[in-house]
Each structure stands twice: as structure tokens, then as C-alpha cells.
Amino acid sequence: MKLKELISRARTCRRFKGDHRLSSETLADLVDHARLSASARNHQVLRFITIADRDTCEAMNALVVMGGSLTPEQRATATQHPGGFIVIAGPEKMDDFALMDVGIAAQSINLAACEAGLACCMIGAVKRNEAAALLELPKELQVKLVLALGEPDEVRHLVERRSDGSLTYYRDENDEHCVPKISLEEAIIIRK
Ligand SMILES: Cc1cc2nc3c(=O)[nH]c(=O)nc-3n(C[C@H](O)[C@H](O)[C@H](O)COP(=O)(O)O)c2cc1C
């Protein structure tokens, strides 16, 4: 698959096949894609926690919000929880460049998951302190971003910006998840 197609397919997923569990090995392989990615000053300050254990997954799932813009009926049911999580952790103080590592790592994992037929939801809306306690995170590290992973149980696709200008994701009449993206003409503001 061409990279652009992979990027286009790698849409955020919030409803998973809950009975499809991800192994520690699968999660570790996804982390390996982040490990090999670019890093500001190559300092590589990020560390990763993989969660394959079902009980810990359920506990983590209770600490995150997926699909804040969706109605409760449009969010995951009890049988659609993620099959695993990866938590990206880093030092409390990270400058702008170091924080960029978080996004780069997350997208590497997202793309690797998509390539493997899985899907991902990057989650900033997490109860960080409670998650750190659950994971017994070393005190010098903080939760930066949580990635929910699993086999997708919803159709997601890209659409153009809505006629009212909104870029908020939504479900269409077929309960398919639609993600508006700006056009290339809007994205590139100067061509010299
Ligand atoms: C840094 C970051 C934090 C995010 N946090 C959340 C979140 O807390 N909950 C959620 O459901 N989605 C979250 N998302 C997913 C975005 O909502 C999603 O990327 C956006 O709707 C565009 O969809 P796409 O990823 O399919 O392009 C986050 C994405 C990023 C990059």
C-alpha cells in the first residue's frame, strides 16, 4: 500500500471488536515503530507502557473519553472496548520540541496499526494522575497521550469540509464515521 493510502485509511477508531485481544508482542511491535522514529535532538525521552491484560484495559478505558463530539449512542458499547492500549509517557517538563516527539510516536503507531489491519484512537482526554497510579508509573514520568488499539468495528472515511464550514467529525445516516479534512488549496497558503 502506498503511504498516502495508508495515511488516508488510518482514521481514528472508537468502536472496536472487544473480543479481539491484542497480545503484548503485538503492542511491543507497534511501539518499535515509535522507537525508530524521529526525535527532537534525538534525546528520546519518551517511554511506553503496553496494556494487553483485559482487566487493566477495562480500568484504563474507564479513565479516557473517546468521541467527545458523539452522542452516547454513537460511542462504543460494552462489547466494543479496545483490545489493548499503549500509553506514551515522558518527563514532566518537556519543551515544544520534545512534545513534538509525542505526536510523531503516536502517528508511527497509528500507521503501523493500520498496516496490520488494526485501528487506533489517540486520546488526550485521560485522567492522567489516575492512569499513572493504575500503571504504577515511575514518579519522574507523566502520561502524555494514550492510544487505544484494536480491530475496528466501525467504518470511517474522509469527507470534505461540511457546507456550514464545520470540521467536526460526525456519523452519517449509515452510522459511518466521517472525518472532514480541509482541501490542499486551503492547507497550502503560500506557493512561491
Ligand atoms: C493529540 C491528539 C489528542 C486526541 N485526543 C482525543 C481524545 O481525547 N478523544 C478522542 O476521541 N479522540 C482524540 N483524538 C482524535 C481526534 O479527534 C481525531 O484525530 C480527529 O477527529 C480527526 O480524525 P482522524 O484521526 O480520523 O483524522 C486526538 C487526536 C490527537 C492528535
mmCIF file of C-alpha atoms and ligand atoms in Angstrom:
data_model
loop_
_atom_site.group_PDB
_atom_site.id
_atom_site.type_symbol
_atom_site.label_atom_id
_atom_site.label_comp_id
_atom_site.label_asym_id
_atom_site.label_seq_id
_atom_site.Cartn_x
_atom_site.Cartn_y
_atom_site.Cartn_z
ATOM 1 C CA MET A 1 0.000 0.000 0.000
ATOM 2 C CA LYS A 2 1.284 3.472 -0.882
ATOM 3 C CA LEU A 3 1.999 5.685 2.120
ATOM 4 C CA LYS A 4 -0.681 8.215 1.151
ATOM 5 C CA GLU A 5 -3.295 5.486 1.016
ATOM 6 C CA LEU A 6 -2.168 4.189 4.410
ATOM 7 C CA ILE A 7 -2.410 7.699 5.879
ATOM 8 C CA SER A 8 -5.860 8.117 4.323
ATOM 9 C CA ARG A 9 -7.059 4.817 5.758
ATOM 10 C CA ALA A 10 -5.586 5.327 9.222
ATOM 11 C CA ARG A 11 -8.626 7.071 10.620
ATOM 12 C CA THR A 12 -9.297 7.332 14.292
ATOM 13 C CA CYS A 13 -11.445 4.454 15.520
ATOM 14 C CA ARG A 14 -13.537 4.458 18.673
ATOM 15 C CA ARG A 15 -15.527 1.232 18.397
ATOM 16 C CA PHE A 16 -13.537 -1.996 18.396
ATOM 17 C CA LYS A 17 -14.270 -5.702 18.292
ATOM 18 C CA GLY A 18 -13.948 -6.172 22.031
ATOM 19 C CA ASP A 19 -13.328 -9.906 21.858
ATOM 20 C CA HIS A 20 -10.222 -9.374 19.689
ATOM 21 C CA ARG A 21 -7.445 -9.061 22.263
ATOM 22 C CA LEU A 22 -4.041 -7.666 21.320
ATOM 23 C CA SER A 23 -1.017 -9.525 22.661
ATOM 24 C CA SER A 24 1.906 -7.922 24.457
ATOM 25 C CA GLU A 25 4.050 -8.914 21.472
ATOM 26 C CA THR A 26 1.768 -7.115 19.008
ATOM 27 C CA LEU A 27 1.739 -3.983 21.172
ATOM 28 C CA ALA A 28 5.532 -4.127 21.567
ATOM 29 C CA ASP A 29 5.945 -4.361 17.808
ATOM 30 C CA LEU A 30 3.816 -1.249 17.398
ATOM 31 C CA VAL A 31 5.976 0.568 19.963
ATOM 32 C CA ASP A 32 9.032 -0.430 17.944
ATOM 33 C CA HIS A 33 7.777 1.809 15.123
ATOM 34 C CA ALA A 34 7.731 4.739 17.559
ATOM 35 C CA ARG A 35 11.160 3.831 18.917
ATOM 36 C CA LEU A 36 12.639 4.086 15.416
ATOM 37 C CA SER A 37 11.007 7.449 14.644
ATOM 38 C CA ALA A 38 12.395 10.975 14.632
ATOM 39 C CA SER A 39 13.092 12.622 17.972
ATOM 40 C CA ALA A 40 13.935 16.228 18.801
ATOM 41 C CA ARG A 41 17.686 16.438 19.341
ATOM 42 C CA ASN A 42 17.442 12.636 19.308
ATOM 43 C CA HIS A 43 17.012 12.795 23.097
ATOM 44 C CA GLN A 44 14.382 10.011 23.018
ATOM 45 C CA VAL A 45 12.844 10.909 26.358
ATOM 46 C CA LEU A 46 9.563 9.075 25.755
ATOM 47 C CA ARG A 47 8.760 5.742 27.365
ATOM 48 C CA PHE A 48 5.881 3.409 26.566
ATOM 49 C CA ILE A 49 3.550 1.227 28.597
ATOM 50 C CA THR A 50 1.734 -1.573 26.800
ATOM 51 C CA ILE A 51 -1.525 -2.898 28.233
ATOM 52 C CA ALA A 52 -2.750 -6.259 26.980
ATOM 53 C CA ASP A 53 -4.264 -7.520 30.230
ATOM 54 C CA ARG A 54 -8.051 -7.348 29.920
ATOM 55 C CA ASP A 55 -8.741 -6.067 33.445
ATOM 56 C CA THR A 56 -6.137 -3.319 33.123
ATOM 57 C CA CYS A 57 -7.566 -2.421 29.700
ATOM 58 C CA GLU A 58 -11.015 -2.063 31.223
ATOM 59 C CA ALA A 59 -9.624 0.071 34.042
ATOM 60 C CA MET A 60 -7.810 2.293 31.530
ATOM 61 C CA ASN A 61 -10.910 2.504 29.345
ATOM 62 C CA ALA A 62 -12.794 3.972 32.311
ATOM 63 C CA LEU A 63 -10.228 6.786 32.563
ATOM 64 C CA VAL A 64 -10.480 8.055 28.971
ATOM 65 C CA VAL A 65 -13.045 9.865 26.839
ATOM 66 C CA MET A 66 -13.397 8.670 23.265
ATOM 67 C CA GLY A 67 -15.666 10.580 20.895
ATOM 68 C CA GLY A 68 -16.476 13.662 22.933
ATOM 69 C CA SER A 69 -18.335 15.079 19.918
ATOM 70 C CA LEU A 70 -20.512 11.978 19.504
ATOM 71 C CA THR A 71 -23.777 11.163 21.224
ATOM 72 C CA PRO A 72 -23.700 8.402 23.864
ATOM 73 C CA GLU A 73 -25.463 6.045 21.410
ATOM 74 C CA GLN A 74 -22.713 6.651 18.850
ATOM 75 C CA ARG A 75 -19.922 5.709 21.246
ATOM 76 C CA ALA A 76 -18.618 2.217 21.981
ATOM 77 C CA THR A 77 -20.856 -0.290 23.685
ATOM 78 C CA ALA A 78 -19.535 -2.574 26.424
ATOM 79 C CA THR A 79 -18.572 -5.139 23.776
ATOM 80 C CA GLN A 80 -16.666 -2.593 21.678
ATOM 81 C CA HIS A 81 -13.873 -1.665 24.048
ATOM 82 C CA PRO A 82 -10.251 -1.549 22.801
ATOM 83 C CA GLY A 83 -8.239 -4.768 22.601
ATOM 84 C CA GLY A 84 -5.166 -3.081 24.046
ATOM 85 C CA PHE A 85 -3.617 0.247 24.964
ATOM 86 C CA ILE A 86 -0.259 1.933 24.574
ATOM 87 C CA VAL A 87 0.471 4.798 26.934
ATOM 88 C CA ILE A 88 3.101 7.351 25.938
ATOM 89 C CA ALA A 89 4.872 8.749 28.985
ATOM 90 C CA GLY A 90 7.564 11.356 29.383
ATOM 91 C CA PRO A 91 9.182 13.703 31.871
ATOM 92 C CA GLU A 92 7.006 16.381 33.497
ATOM 93 C CA LYS A 93 8.907 19.204 31.816
ATOM 94 C CA MET A 94 9.111 18.826 28.053
ATOM 95 C CA ASP A 95 9.762 21.816 25.788
ATOM 96 C CA ASP A 96 7.908 22.380 22.498
ATOM 97 C CA PHE A 97 10.353 20.299 20.500
ATOM 98 C CA ALA A 98 10.308 17.379 22.917
ATOM 99 C CA LEU A 99 6.485 17.416 22.899
ATOM 100 C CA MET A 100 6.536 17.004 19.129
ATOM 101 C CA ASP A 101 8.037 13.580 19.742
ATOM 102 C CA VAL A 102 4.711 12.524 21.264
ATOM 103 C CA GLY A 103 2.807 13.237 18.051
ATOM 104 C CA ILE A 104 5.450 11.633 15.872
ATOM 105 C CA ALA A 105 5.449 8.495 18.016
ATOM 106 C CA ALA A 106 1.663 8.367 18.055
ATOM 107 C CA GLN A 107 1.367 8.647 14.279
ATOM 108 C CA SER A 108 4.022 5.979 13.741
ATOM 109 C CA ILE A 109 1.999 3.632 15.931
ATOM 110 C CA ASN A 110 -1.243 4.661 14.236
ATOM 111 C CA LEU A 111 0.155 3.892 10.790
ATOM 112 C CA ALA A 112 1.721 0.614 11.882
ATOM 113 C CA ALA A 113 -1.590 -0.425 13.439
ATOM 114 C CA CYS A 114 -3.451 0.407 10.229
ATOM 115 C CA GLU A 115 -0.911 -1.528 8.170
ATOM 116 C CA ALA A 116 -1.557 -4.537 10.441
ATOM 117 C CA GLY A 117 -5.343 -4.296 9.942
ATOM 118 C CA LEU A 118 -5.860 -2.681 13.337
ATOM 119 C CA ALA A 119 -7.017 0.805 14.270
ATOM 120 C CA CYS A 120 -6.155 3.426 16.831
ATOM 121 C CA CYS A 121 -7.567 6.326 18.805
ATOM 122 C CA MET A 122 -5.123 8.877 20.168
ATOM 123 C CA ILE A 123 -6.522 10.112 23.456
ATOM 124 C CA GLY A 124 -5.589 13.299 25.243
ATOM 125 C CA ALA A 125 -8.721 13.257 27.387
ATOM 126 C CA VAL A 126 -7.386 10.978 30.091
ATOM 127 C CA LYS A 127 -7.362 11.241 33.861
ATOM 128 C CA ARG A 128 -3.581 11.439 33.943
ATOM 129 C CA ASN A 129 -2.978 11.035 37.636
ATOM 130 C CA GLU A 130 -5.366 8.120 37.942
ATOM 131 C CA ALA A 131 -3.823 6.475 34.887
ATOM 132 C CA ALA A 132 -0.326 6.938 36.350
ATOM 133 C CA ALA A 133 -1.493 5.336 39.597
ATOM 134 C CA LEU A 134 -3.141 2.435 37.748
ATOM 135 C CA LEU A 135 0.058 1.752 35.804
ATOM 136 C CA GLU A 136 2.359 2.366 38.770
ATOM 137 C CA LEU A 137 4.269 4.789 36.587
ATOM 138 C CA PRO A 138 7.675 5.859 37.980
ATOM 139 C CA LYS A 139 7.201 9.262 39.627
ATOM 140 C CA GLU A 140 9.560 11.058 37.236
ATOM 141 C CA LEU A 141 7.223 10.233 34.315
ATOM 142 C CA GLN A 142 3.817 11.616 33.332
ATOM 143 C CA VAL A 143 1.153 10.290 30.997
ATOM 144 C CA LYS A 144 1.366 12.334 27.767
ATOM 145 C CA LEU A 145 -1.001 10.511 25.410
ATOM 146 C CA VAL A 146 -2.978 7.278 25.452
ATOM 147 C CA LEU A 147 -3.510 5.143 22.352
ATOM 148 C CA ALA A 148 -6.485 2.800 22.275
ATOM 149 C CA LEU A 149 -5.973 -0.018 19.795
ATOM 150 C CA GLY A 150 -7.874 -2.931 18.394
ATOM 151 C CA GLU A 151 -9.708 -4.437 15.491
ATOM 152 C CA PRO A 152 -12.080 -1.794 14.135
ATOM 153 C CA ASP A 153 -15.818 -2.288 14.484
ATOM 154 C CA GLU A 154 -16.881 0.827 12.609
ATOM 155 C CA VAL A 155 -16.461 2.239 9.115
ATOM 156 C CA ARG A 156 -14.523 5.512 8.971
ATOM 157 C CA HIS A 157 -13.765 7.674 5.981
ATOM 158 C CA LEU A 158 -12.586 11.082 4.923
ATOM 159 C CA VAL A 159 -15.019 13.701 3.674
ATOM 160 C CA GLU A 160 -14.749 17.315 2.587
ATOM 161 C CA ARG A 161 -15.416 20.195 4.937
ATOM 162 C CA ARG A 162 -19.174 20.464 5.528
ATOM 163 C CA SER A 163 -21.203 23.096 3.733
ATOM 164 C CA ASP A 164 -21.632 25.042 7.001
ATOM 165 C CA GLY A 165 -17.831 25.120 7.343
ATOM 166 C CA SER A 166 -17.696 22.678 10.250
ATOM 167 C CA LEU A 167 -14.720 20.360 10.652
ATOM 168 C CA THR A 168 -16.268 18.355 13.479
ATOM 169 C CA TYR A 169 -16.360 14.616 12.856
ATOM 170 C CA TYR A 170 -19.800 13.056 12.668
ATOM 171 C CA ARG A 171 -21.767 9.892 11.902
ATOM 172 C CA ASP A 172 -23.735 9.831 8.663
ATOM 173 C CA GLU A 173 -27.153 8.228 8.073
ATOM 174 C CA ASN A 174 -25.477 4.807 7.746
ATOM 175 C CA ASP A 175 -23.728 5.214 11.114
ATOM 176 C CA GLU A 176 -20.415 5.568 9.295
ATOM 177 C CA HIS A 177 -17.829 7.834 10.875
ATOM 178 C CA CYS A 178 -16.995 10.866 8.695
ATOM 179 C CA VAL A 179 -13.871 12.948 9.162
ATOM 180 C CA PRO A 180 -13.821 16.282 7.317
ATOM 181 C CA LYS A 181 -10.411 17.455 6.122
ATOM 182 C CA ILE A 182 -9.533 20.810 4.622
ATOM 183 C CA SER A 183 -8.585 20.897 0.937
ATOM 184 C CA LEU A 184 -4.996 21.040 -0.261
ATOM 185 C CA GLU A 185 -5.739 24.525 -1.603
ATOM 186 C CA GLU A 186 -6.722 25.616 1.914
ATOM 187 C CA ALA A 187 -3.776 23.865 3.505
ATOM 188 C CA ILE A 188 -1.044 25.401 1.355
ATOM 189 C CA ILE A 189 -1.275 29.132 1.938
ATOM 190 C CA ILE A 190 1.801 30.232 0.010
ATOM 191 C CA ARG A 191 3.409 28.704 -3.056
ATOM 192 C CA LYS A 192 6.496 30.550 -4.228
HETATM 193 C C1 LIG B 1 -3.146 14.944 20.245
HETATM 194 C C2 LIG B 1 -4.481 14.321 19.969
HETATM 195 C C3 LIG B 1 -5.374 14.107 21.010
HETATM 196 C C4 LIG B 1 -6.598 13.492 20.774
HETATM 197 N N1 LIG B 1 -7.440 13.248 21.832
HETATM 198 C C5 LIG B 1 -8.606 12.590 21.605
HETATM 199 C C6 LIG B 1 -9.443 12.251 22.699
HETATM 200 O O1 LIG B 1 -9.171 12.563 23.850
HETATM 201 N N2 LIG B 1 -10.574 11.536 22.437
HETATM 202 C C7 LIG B 1 -10.918 11.175 21.159
HETATM 203 O O2 LIG B 1 -11.944 10.525 20.977
HETATM 204 N N3 LIG B 1 -10.137 11.489 20.093
HETATM 205 C C8 LIG B 1 -8.993 12.184 20.291
HETATM 206 N N4 LIG B 1 -8.170 12.472 19.242
HETATM 207 C C9 LIG B 1 -8.551 12.052 17.878
HETATM 208 C C10 LIG B 1 -9.063 13.230 17.052
HETATM 209 O O3 LIG B 1 -10.377 13.531 17.463
HETATM 210 C C11 LIG B 1 -9.011 12.815 15.575
HETATM 211 O O4 LIG B 1 -7.663 12.741 15.177
HETATM 212 C C12 LIG B 1 -9.771 13.813 14.689
HETATM 213 O O5 LIG B 1 -11.143 13.727 14.937
HETATM 214 C C13 LIG B 1 -9.504 13.565 13.218
HETATM 215 O O6 LIG B 1 -9.829 12.238 12.884
HETATM 216 P P1 LIG B 1 -8.755 11.325 12.179
HETATM 217 O O7 LIG B 1 -7.725 10.953 13.229
HETATM 218 O O8 LIG B 1 -9.515 10.149 11.691
HETATM 219 O O9 LIG B 1 -8.131 12.139 11.091
HETATM 220 C C14 LIG B 1 -6.958 13.109 19.450
HETATM 221 C C15 LIG B 1 -6.047 13.323 18.407
HETATM 222 C C16 LIG B 1 -4.839 13.911 18.656
HETATM 223 C C17 LIG B 1 -3.873 14.126 17.503
#
